[in-house]
Short mmCIF file of C-alpha atoms in Angstrom, two decimals:
data_model
loop_
_atom_site.label_atom_id
_atom_site.label_comp_id
_atom_site.label_asym_id
_atom_site.label_seq_id
_atom_site.Cartn_x
_atom_site.Cartn_y
_atom_site.Cartn_z
CA MET A 944 51.30 100.69 -25.08
CA ALA A 945 54.50 99.11 -24.50
CA GLN A 946 53.60 96.18 -26.70
CA SER A 947 52.81 98.58 -29.68
CA PRO A 948 55.30 98.55 -32.49
CA SER A 949 54.68 102.22 -33.04
CA CYS A 950 55.69 103.12 -29.32
CA ALA A 951 59.57 103.60 -29.29
CA LYS A 952 59.63 105.01 -25.72
CA LEU A 953 57.11 105.15 -22.87
CA TYR A 954 57.07 107.21 -19.73
CA ALA A 955 54.45 106.95 -16.95
CA ALA A 956 53.63 109.57 -14.45
CA PRO A 957 53.93 108.77 -11.66
CA GLY A 958 53.91 105.05 -12.24
CA ASN A 959 54.21 102.24 -9.80
CA PRO A 960 56.33 98.91 -9.37
CA GLY A 961 54.26 97.20 -11.74
CA ILE A 962 54.25 99.74 -14.77
CA GLU A 963 58.07 100.29 -14.19
CA LEU A 964 58.73 96.98 -15.95
CA TYR A 965 57.37 98.44 -19.17
CA ALA A 966 57.78 102.31 -18.91
CA GLU A 967 60.25 104.71 -17.41
CA CYS A 968 58.44 106.08 -14.36
CA VAL A 969 58.71 109.79 -13.64
CA PRO A 970 57.97 111.33 -10.32
CA VAL A 971 55.38 113.87 -11.20
CA ALA A 972 51.86 113.74 -9.76
CA ILE A 973 48.75 113.42 -11.79
CA ASP A 974 47.40 116.77 -10.43
CA ASP A 975 50.61 118.51 -11.17
CA LEU A 976 49.59 119.93 -14.46
CA ASP A 977 52.61 122.43 -14.80
CA GLY A 978 54.95 119.62 -13.97
CA LEU A 979 53.52 117.28 -16.65
CA ILE A 980 53.63 120.14 -19.18
CA ALA A 981 57.33 120.76 -18.14
CA PHE A 982 58.17 117.18 -18.64
CA VAL A 983 56.60 117.09 -21.97
CA ARG A 984 58.50 119.97 -23.20
CA ALA A 985 61.81 118.81 -21.71
CA HIS A 986 61.51 115.35 -23.25
CA ALA A 987 60.05 116.44 -26.62
CA ILE A 988 57.17 114.10 -26.20
CA ASP A 989 55.04 113.81 -29.34
CA PHE A 990 52.03 111.92 -27.90
CA VAL A 991 50.28 111.83 -24.54
CA VAL A 992 47.62 109.44 -23.33
CA VAL A 993 45.97 110.86 -20.22
CA GLY A 994 44.58 107.98 -18.31
CA PRO A 995 42.94 109.50 -14.91
CA GLU A 996 39.87 111.49 -14.97
CA ALA A 997 41.02 114.24 -12.60
CA PRO A 998 43.67 115.82 -14.96
CA LEU A 999 41.19 115.58 -17.87
CA VAL A 1000 38.67 117.52 -15.91
CA ALA A 1001 41.14 119.99 -14.95
CA GLY A 1002 42.10 120.70 -18.58
CA LEU A 1003 45.40 118.78 -19.17
CA ALA A 1004 44.42 117.70 -22.71
CA ASP A 1005 43.44 121.25 -23.70
CA ARG A 1006 46.87 122.53 -22.57
CA LEU A 1007 48.81 119.75 -24.43
CA ARG A 1008 46.76 120.38 -27.64
CA ASP A 1009 47.32 124.09 -27.31
CA MET A 1010 51.16 123.13 -27.52
CA GLY A 1011 50.54 121.13 -30.60
CA ILE A 1012 50.94 117.71 -28.92
CA ALA A 1013 48.94 114.98 -30.10
CA THR A 1014 46.68 113.93 -26.96
CA PHE A 1015 44.27 111.19 -26.42
CA GLY A 1016 41.77 112.39 -23.85
CA PRO A 1017 38.90 114.93 -23.89
CA GLY A 1018 39.31 118.44 -23.14
CA ALA A 1019 37.85 119.85 -19.97
CA ALA A 1020 34.41 120.97 -21.43
CA ALA A 1021 33.85 117.43 -22.91
CA ALA A 1022 35.29 115.68 -19.75
CA ARG A 1023 32.37 117.09 -17.90
CA LEU A 1024 30.63 113.94 -19.13
CA GLU A 1025 32.39 112.23 -16.00
CA GLY A 1026 33.16 115.36 -14.13
CA SER A 1027 29.44 116.24 -13.58
CA LYS A 1028 26.76 113.69 -13.46
CA GLY A 1029 24.21 116.48 -13.89
CA PHE A 1030 25.88 117.67 -17.18
CA THR A 1031 25.57 114.21 -18.56
CA LYS A 1032 21.91 113.95 -17.62
CA ASP A 1033 21.16 117.34 -19.26
CA LEU A 1034 22.97 116.21 -22.50
CA CYS A 1035 20.92 113.15 -22.49
CA ALA A 1036 17.74 115.16 -22.19
CA ARG A 1037 18.84 117.49 -24.98
CA ALA A 1038 19.92 114.58 -27.37
CA GLY A 1039 17.11 112.18 -26.58
CA ILE A 1040 19.33 109.52 -25.10
CA PRO A 1041 17.66 106.96 -22.98
CA THR A 1042 18.52 107.20 -19.30
CA ALA A 1043 16.84 107.38 -15.74
CA ALA A 1044 14.53 110.09 -14.83
CA TYR A 1045 16.40 112.65 -12.72
CA VAL A 1046 16.30 115.94 -10.85
CA ARG A 1047 19.49 118.07 -9.94
CA CYS A 1048 19.66 119.50 -6.55
CA THR A 1049 21.94 122.22 -4.92
CA SER A 1050 20.80 122.12 -1.32
CA ALA A 1051 19.70 119.26 1.21
CA GLU A 1052 16.43 121.04 1.50
CA GLU A 1053 15.75 120.96 -2.14
CA ALA A 1054 16.82 117.37 -2.38
CA LEU A 1055 14.68 116.18 0.47
CA ALA A 1056 11.81 117.95 -1.18
CA VAL A 1057 12.36 116.36 -4.56
CA LEU A 1058 12.64 112.86 -2.97
CA ASP A 1059 8.87 112.86 -2.49
CA GLY A 1060 8.47 112.53 -6.33
CA PHE A 1061 10.58 109.37 -6.50
CA SER A 1062 9.86 105.84 -5.75
CA ILE A 1063 12.03 103.69 -3.25
CA PRO A 1064 14.64 102.45 -3.99
CA VAL A 1065 16.26 105.59 -5.34
CA VAL A 1066 19.71 106.56 -6.47
CA ILE A 1067 21.52 109.49 -4.98
CA LYS A 1068 24.60 110.69 -6.70
CA ALA A 1069 27.35 113.29 -5.88
CA ASP A 1070 27.63 115.33 -8.98
CA GLY A 1071 31.43 115.62 -9.20
CA LEU A 1072 34.28 113.17 -9.20
CA ALA A 1073 34.23 110.73 -6.20
CA ALA A 1074 36.49 107.98 -7.30
CA GLY A 1075 33.74 105.89 -8.11
CA LYS A 1076 32.15 106.06 -4.67
CA GLY A 1077 29.68 108.87 -4.88
CA VAL A 1078 26.64 106.74 -5.81
CA ILE A 1079 24.32 105.59 -3.11
CA ILE A 1080 21.48 103.17 -3.83
CA ALA A 1081 19.03 103.92 -1.06
CA GLU A 1082 16.74 101.08 -0.28
CA THR A 1083 14.63 103.03 2.21
CA ARG A 1084 13.61 106.76 2.59
CA GLU A 1085 15.78 106.83 5.76
CA ASP A 1086 18.76 105.74 3.70
CA ALA A 1087 18.10 108.34 1.03
CA ASP A 1088 17.65 111.16 3.62
CA ALA A 1089 21.06 110.05 5.25
CA ALA A 1090 22.76 109.90 1.88
CA ILE A 1091 21.64 113.37 1.08
CA ALA A 1092 22.74 114.77 4.40
CA ASP A 1093 26.16 113.08 4.05
CA MET A 1094 26.73 114.46 0.63
CA PHE A 1095 25.77 118.02 1.54
CA ASP A 1096 27.91 117.69 4.71
CA GLY A 1097 30.99 117.01 2.66
CA ALA A 1098 31.26 113.24 2.82
CA PHE A 1099 32.60 113.23 -0.84
CA GLY A 1100 34.20 116.75 -0.69
CA ASN A 1101 33.47 119.16 -3.41
CA ALA A 1102 31.88 116.31 -5.37
CA GLY A 1103 28.82 116.50 -3.31
CA ALA A 1104 28.22 120.30 -3.50
CA GLU A 1105 25.46 119.34 -6.01
CA VAL A 1106 23.46 116.12 -5.93
CA VAL A 1107 21.50 114.17 -8.85
CA ILE A 1108 18.58 112.18 -7.61
CA GLU A 1109 17.65 109.44 -10.11
CA GLU A 1110 14.97 106.77 -10.73
CA TYR A 1111 16.21 103.39 -9.87
CA MET A 1112 16.48 101.23 -13.03
CA THR A 1113 16.10 97.49 -12.94
CA GLY A 1114 17.94 95.08 -15.22
CA GLU A 1115 21.46 93.95 -15.61
CA GLU A 1116 24.41 96.34 -15.80
CA ALA A 1117 27.14 96.24 -18.42
CA SER A 1118 29.99 98.42 -19.61
CA PHE A 1119 30.57 99.31 -23.35
CA PHE A 1120 33.46 101.23 -24.73
CA ALA A 1121 33.99 103.29 -27.95
CA LEU A 1122 36.63 105.46 -29.42
CA SER A 1123 36.10 108.94 -30.73
CA ASP A 1124 38.22 111.48 -32.65
CA GLY A 1125 35.76 114.30 -32.13
CA THR A 1126 33.73 113.40 -35.33
CA ASP A 1127 34.04 109.50 -36.01
CA VAL A 1128 33.34 106.87 -33.42
CA ILE A 1129 34.14 103.15 -33.31
CA ALA A 1130 33.18 100.37 -30.85
CA PHE A 1131 35.89 99.02 -28.64
CA GLY A 1132 34.61 96.07 -26.58
CA SER A 1133 32.49 95.31 -23.63
CA ALA A 1134 32.83 94.25 -20.05
CA GLN A 1135 30.84 93.53 -16.80
CA ASP A 1136 31.89 94.98 -13.58
CA HIS A 1137 31.14 94.15 -9.91
CA LYS A 1138 30.73 97.39 -7.97
CA ARG A 1139 29.70 96.33 -4.58
CA VAL A 1140 32.41 95.47 -2.14
CA GLY A 1141 31.11 92.12 -0.82
CA ASP A 1142 30.09 88.74 -2.47
CA GLY A 1143 26.59 88.45 -3.76
CA ASP A 1144 26.79 92.18 -4.78
CA THR A 1145 26.35 93.39 -1.15
CA GLY A 1146 27.81 96.40 0.84
CA PRO A 1147 28.69 99.79 -0.43
CA ASN A 1148 29.76 100.76 -3.96
CA THR A 1149 33.46 100.84 -4.89
CA GLY A 1150 35.41 101.77 -7.94
CA GLY A 1151 35.07 98.14 -9.02
CA MET A 1152 36.11 94.79 -7.35
CA GLY A 1153 36.54 92.89 -10.53
CA ALA A 1154 35.29 92.31 -14.13
CA TYR A 1155 35.25 90.13 -17.26
CA SER A 1156 35.19 90.75 -20.92
CA PRO A 1157 33.43 90.32 -23.25
CA ALA A 1158 29.99 90.69 -21.70
CA PRO A 1159 27.73 88.19 -23.57
CA VAL A 1160 24.56 90.01 -22.42
CA LEU A 1161 25.70 92.87 -24.77
CA THR A 1162 24.73 91.05 -27.96
CA ALA A 1163 25.62 92.44 -31.42
CA GLY A 1164 22.03 93.68 -31.77
CA ILE A 1165 22.25 95.47 -28.27
CA GLU A 1166 25.68 96.96 -29.13
CA ALA A 1167 24.19 98.30 -32.37
CA GLN A 1168 21.42 100.03 -30.35
CA VAL A 1169 23.99 101.38 -27.89
CA MET A 1170 25.93 102.81 -30.74
CA ASP A 1171 22.92 104.31 -32.55
CA ARG A 1172 20.86 105.58 -29.41
CA ILE A 1173 23.57 106.49 -26.98
CA ILE A 1174 27.14 106.78 -28.23
CA ARG A 1175 26.73 108.42 -31.57
CA PRO A 1176 24.10 111.03 -30.42
CA THR A 1177 26.51 111.85 -27.45
CA VAL A 1178 29.46 112.57 -29.89
CA ALA A 1179 27.34 114.39 -32.34
CA THR A 1180 25.76 116.58 -29.64
CA LEU A 1181 29.21 117.58 -28.12
CA ALA A 1182 30.59 118.27 -31.72
CA ALA A 1183 27.66 120.55 -32.52
CA GLU A 1184 28.07 122.33 -29.22
CA GLU A 1185 31.73 122.96 -30.21
CA THR A 1186 33.14 120.71 -27.34
CA PRO A 1187 34.29 117.69 -29.41
CA TYR A 1188 35.03 114.52 -27.68
CA ILE A 1189 38.48 113.03 -28.31
CA GLY A 1190 39.30 109.97 -26.37
CA VAL A 1191 37.40 106.84 -24.98
CA LEU A 1192 33.76 106.79 -24.02
CA PHE A 1193 33.05 104.30 -21.28
CA ALA A 1194 29.40 103.80 -21.01
CA GLY A 1195 27.78 102.21 -17.99
CA LEU A 1196 24.73 100.71 -19.14
CA MET A 1197 21.37 99.33 -17.58
CA LEU A 1198 19.90 96.60 -19.90
CA THR A 1199 16.09 97.28 -19.04
CA ASP A 1200 13.08 95.76 -20.52
CA ASP A 1201 12.84 98.89 -22.72
CA GLY A 1202 16.13 98.44 -24.05
CA PRO A 1203 19.67 99.75 -22.99
CA LYS A 1204 19.80 102.95 -20.92
CA LEU A 1205 22.81 105.21 -19.84
CA ILE A 1206 23.68 104.98 -16.23
CA GLU A 1207 26.72 107.28 -16.57
CA TYR A 1208 29.92 108.00 -18.63
CA ASN A 1209 33.49 107.64 -17.68
CA CYS A 1210 35.89 109.62 -19.86
CA ARG A 1211 38.66 106.96 -19.35
CA PHE A 1212 39.24 103.15 -19.82
CA GLY A 1213 38.69 102.68 -16.10
CA ASP A 1214 39.69 100.12 -13.49
CA PRO A 1215 39.09 97.12 -13.58
CA GLU A 1216 37.58 97.13 -17.09
CA CYS A 1217 40.85 98.37 -18.78
CA GLN A 1218 42.75 95.28 -17.59
CA VAL A 1219 40.44 92.67 -19.20
CA LEU A 1220 40.08 94.67 -22.41
CA MET A 1221 43.92 94.93 -22.81
CA MET A 1222 44.37 91.19 -22.09
CA ARG A 1223 42.02 90.52 -25.25
CA PHE A 1224 43.11 93.51 -27.63
CA ARG A 1225 45.03 92.46 -30.62
CA GLY A 1226 46.88 95.20 -32.58
CA ASP A 1227 48.82 98.29 -32.29
CA PHE A 1228 47.29 100.02 -29.38
CA ALA A 1229 49.38 103.11 -29.53
CA ALA A 1230 48.63 103.62 -33.22
CA LEU A 1231 44.96 103.34 -32.81
CA LEU A 1232 44.88 105.88 -30.00
CA HIS A 1233 47.06 108.23 -32.02
CA ALA A 1234 44.55 107.83 -34.91
CA ALA A 1235 41.79 109.06 -32.49
CA ALA A 1236 43.97 111.94 -30.98
CA THR A 1237 44.75 113.17 -34.58
CA GLY A 1238 41.34 113.01 -36.10
CA ASN A 1239 42.22 110.00 -38.25
CA LEU A 1240 39.86 107.29 -36.71
CA ALA A 1241 38.03 106.80 -39.94
CA GLY A 1242 41.16 105.32 -41.56
CA ALA A 1243 42.25 103.19 -38.56
CA PRO A 1244 41.77 99.46 -38.67
CA THR A 1245 38.72 97.97 -36.79
CA PRO A 1246 39.71 96.96 -33.25
CA ALA A 1247 40.36 93.29 -32.97
CA PHE A 1248 40.09 91.23 -29.83
CA SER A 1249 40.76 87.67 -28.94
CA HIS A 1250 37.75 85.36 -28.73
CA ASP A 1251 38.96 84.25 -25.23
CA TYR A 1252 37.42 85.62 -22.09
CA ALA A 1253 39.53 87.65 -19.71
CA LEU A 1254 38.58 87.99 -15.87
CA THR A 1255 40.22 90.20 -13.24
CA VAL A 1256 39.95 89.96 -9.40
CA VAL A 1257 40.86 93.09 -7.56
CA MET A 1258 42.85 92.60 -4.31
CA ALA A 1259 42.03 95.53 -2.07
CA ALA A 1260 43.57 96.67 1.16
CA ASN A 1261 41.56 95.84 4.33
CA GLY A 1262 39.26 98.89 5.13
CA TYR A 1263 38.40 99.80 1.35
CA PRO A 1264 36.21 101.44 0.33
CA GLY A 1265 36.52 103.37 3.55
CA THR A 1266 40.00 104.02 4.88
CA PRO A 1267 42.47 101.38 3.49
CA GLU A 1268 45.18 99.93 5.53
CA LYS A 1269 48.40 100.98 3.76
CA GLY A 1270 51.84 99.55 4.17
CA GLY A 1271 51.00 95.88 4.06
CA ALA A 1272 53.72 93.76 2.28
CA ILE A 1273 52.76 91.86 -0.88
CA ARG A 1274 54.80 88.72 -1.75
CA ARG A 1275 54.77 85.96 -4.33
CA ILE A 1276 53.54 88.07 -7.18
CA ALA A 1277 55.69 86.07 -9.58
CA ASP A 1278 54.02 82.77 -8.31
CA ALA A 1279 50.66 84.16 -9.01
CA GLU A 1280 51.81 85.02 -12.60
CA ALA A 1281 52.77 81.61 -13.56
CA GLY A 1282 51.02 80.06 -16.45
CA GLY A 1283 50.13 83.26 -18.31
CA VAL A 1284 48.27 85.14 -15.57
CA ARG A 1285 48.91 88.79 -15.30
CA VAL A 1286 49.01 90.76 -11.96
CA PHE A 1287 48.41 94.50 -12.77
CA HIS A 1288 49.56 96.90 -9.97
CA ALA A 1289 47.19 99.80 -8.92
CA GLY A 1290 47.78 100.99 -5.49
CA THR A 1291 51.34 99.64 -4.88
CA ALA A 1292 54.70 101.25 -3.87
CA ARG A 1293 58.11 100.00 -3.29
CA GLU A 1294 59.41 100.47 0.28
CA ASP A 1295 62.68 99.17 1.67
CA GLY A 1296 63.05 96.73 -1.30
CA ARG A 1297 59.43 95.41 -0.81
CA ILE A 1298 56.17 95.85 -2.61
CA VAL A 1299 53.54 97.23 -0.27
CA ALA A 1300 49.98 98.40 -0.59
CA ALA A 1301 49.67 102.18 -0.98
CA GLY A 1302 46.02 102.52 -1.91
CA GLY A 1303 42.46 101.11 -1.76
CA ARG A 1304 42.46 98.78 -4.64
CA VAL A 1305 45.96 97.28 -4.85
CA LEU A 1306 46.28 94.70 -7.45
CA ASN A 1307 44.28 93.33 -10.44
CA VAL A 1308 44.82 89.45 -10.88
CA THR A 1309 43.85 88.70 -14.35
CA ALA A 1310 43.58 85.51 -16.49
CA THR A 1311 42.25 84.40 -19.92
CA GLY A 1312 40.37 81.22 -20.89
CA LYS A 1313 37.70 79.81 -23.21
CA THR A 1314 34.82 80.11 -20.71
CA VAL A 1315 34.05 82.54 -17.72
CA THR A 1316 34.05 79.36 -15.59
CA GLU A 1317 37.43 78.35 -16.54
CA VAL A 1318 38.97 81.76 -16.41
CA GLN A 1319 37.37 82.54 -13.00
CA ALA A 1320 39.06 79.27 -11.49
CA ARG A 1321 42.45 80.47 -12.95
CA ALA A 1322 42.27 83.86 -11.52
CA TYR A 1323 41.32 82.60 -8.07
CA ALA A 1324 44.06 80.00 -8.12
CA ALA A 1325 46.39 82.69 -8.83
CA VAL A 1326 44.89 84.98 -6.01
CA ASP A 1327 45.51 82.04 -3.70
CA LYS A 1328 49.19 81.97 -4.51
CA LEU A 1329 49.73 85.57 -3.30
CA ASP A 1330 50.92 86.49 0.13
CA PHE A 1331 48.97 89.69 0.99
CA PRO A 1332 47.73 89.33 4.68
CA THR A 1333 46.34 92.87 4.85
CA GLY A 1334 44.21 92.50 1.63
CA PHE A 1335 41.02 90.95 0.60
CA CYS A 1336 38.91 90.18 -2.48
CA ARG A 1337 35.36 89.10 -3.57
CA ARG A 1338 35.29 85.42 -4.36
CA ASP A 1339 32.48 85.64 -7.00
CA ILE A 1340 33.58 87.80 -9.75
CA GLY A 1341 31.91 86.68 -12.87
CA TRP A 1342 29.18 84.87 -11.03
CA ARG A 1343 26.28 85.74 -13.29
CA GLU A 1344 27.99 84.35 -16.40
CA VAL A 1345 29.12 81.31 -14.47
CA ALA A 1346 25.67 80.57 -13.57
CA ARG A 1347 24.51 80.97 -17.24
CA GLU A 1348 27.24 78.66 -18.50
CA GLY A 1349 26.13 76.11 -15.82
CA LYS A 1350 22.66 75.73 -17.19
#
């Protein structure tokens, strides 16, 4: 946004020590909708981009649009695409969108009975927002039973008040992005994420431990199928049901033998995919998002991206995705950024003049290059320059594509 010629002044709420280099940070929390509205009024803001999912699900975009403020982000009704896994699955059923077979359950007893109709492994999902952690791939019936018990016992808070049980799909996962103004929709790039916390895709799911863009497995032909069979029917169905979708659609896909199928939607650009998309985007980003927010996407230029690859490695705090160790000092960020690498801040804060860890996922170390093999090496060389003793990362981000390039 800060690089956009059309953006004269940028504010970030609440911001962090990384974004303060490009935006004026304001101390308003993302869940303080009244405070955000008051700030917009007081500063005569004319365009708002809502990044996180929680304020979208809570209706911030609706309130802003009611004030006449151009806003990029879906209203609460359309944001249910991320706010409720069950809502999205039901929409897929209505619109004929390919996805895994599923059943929605509102009690542990019902869920345990429903499990009898599914093969193992099986996927157990908390219906609501769970910061990317409410998905369990159960490899045994015992694991599935335990996941159901945990969710209904409050392991994910209110997100687990309802549970979705899904068929386990096999194939390769990829992420696809599209922008919608409620009527028109355009493609906006691809990426591949690494959800599991450990090398070799082991351990529990996280919000994402790294990503690269583009995803070569999403060929032009497959992307066309995704637009025709998944993205456009979603936008058209929501429009027909008078809940138009305005914002970015982030489709998590499984590339199966039967073609691409939808795993789930996010109603935001997402970490760590956003970082690799932004490193490649070429154009006036603010103007493009404003066109989507104001119903003018049909007249906007086609999004253009560099032909280079971008790859980001997430530095997380020890303990993530459980209870992260906060307060650990982070040094030598400038050293890591030498040579064109970008270190994006996520869960950081400034304390006594130092940058410290303040969340689970802390930094996104992001590099670009001509091949995934090259860009992976550049990113990890930068990681190794950081001084973050209480942090860790996966050491194999991009491994699938590196293996393909080596053949």
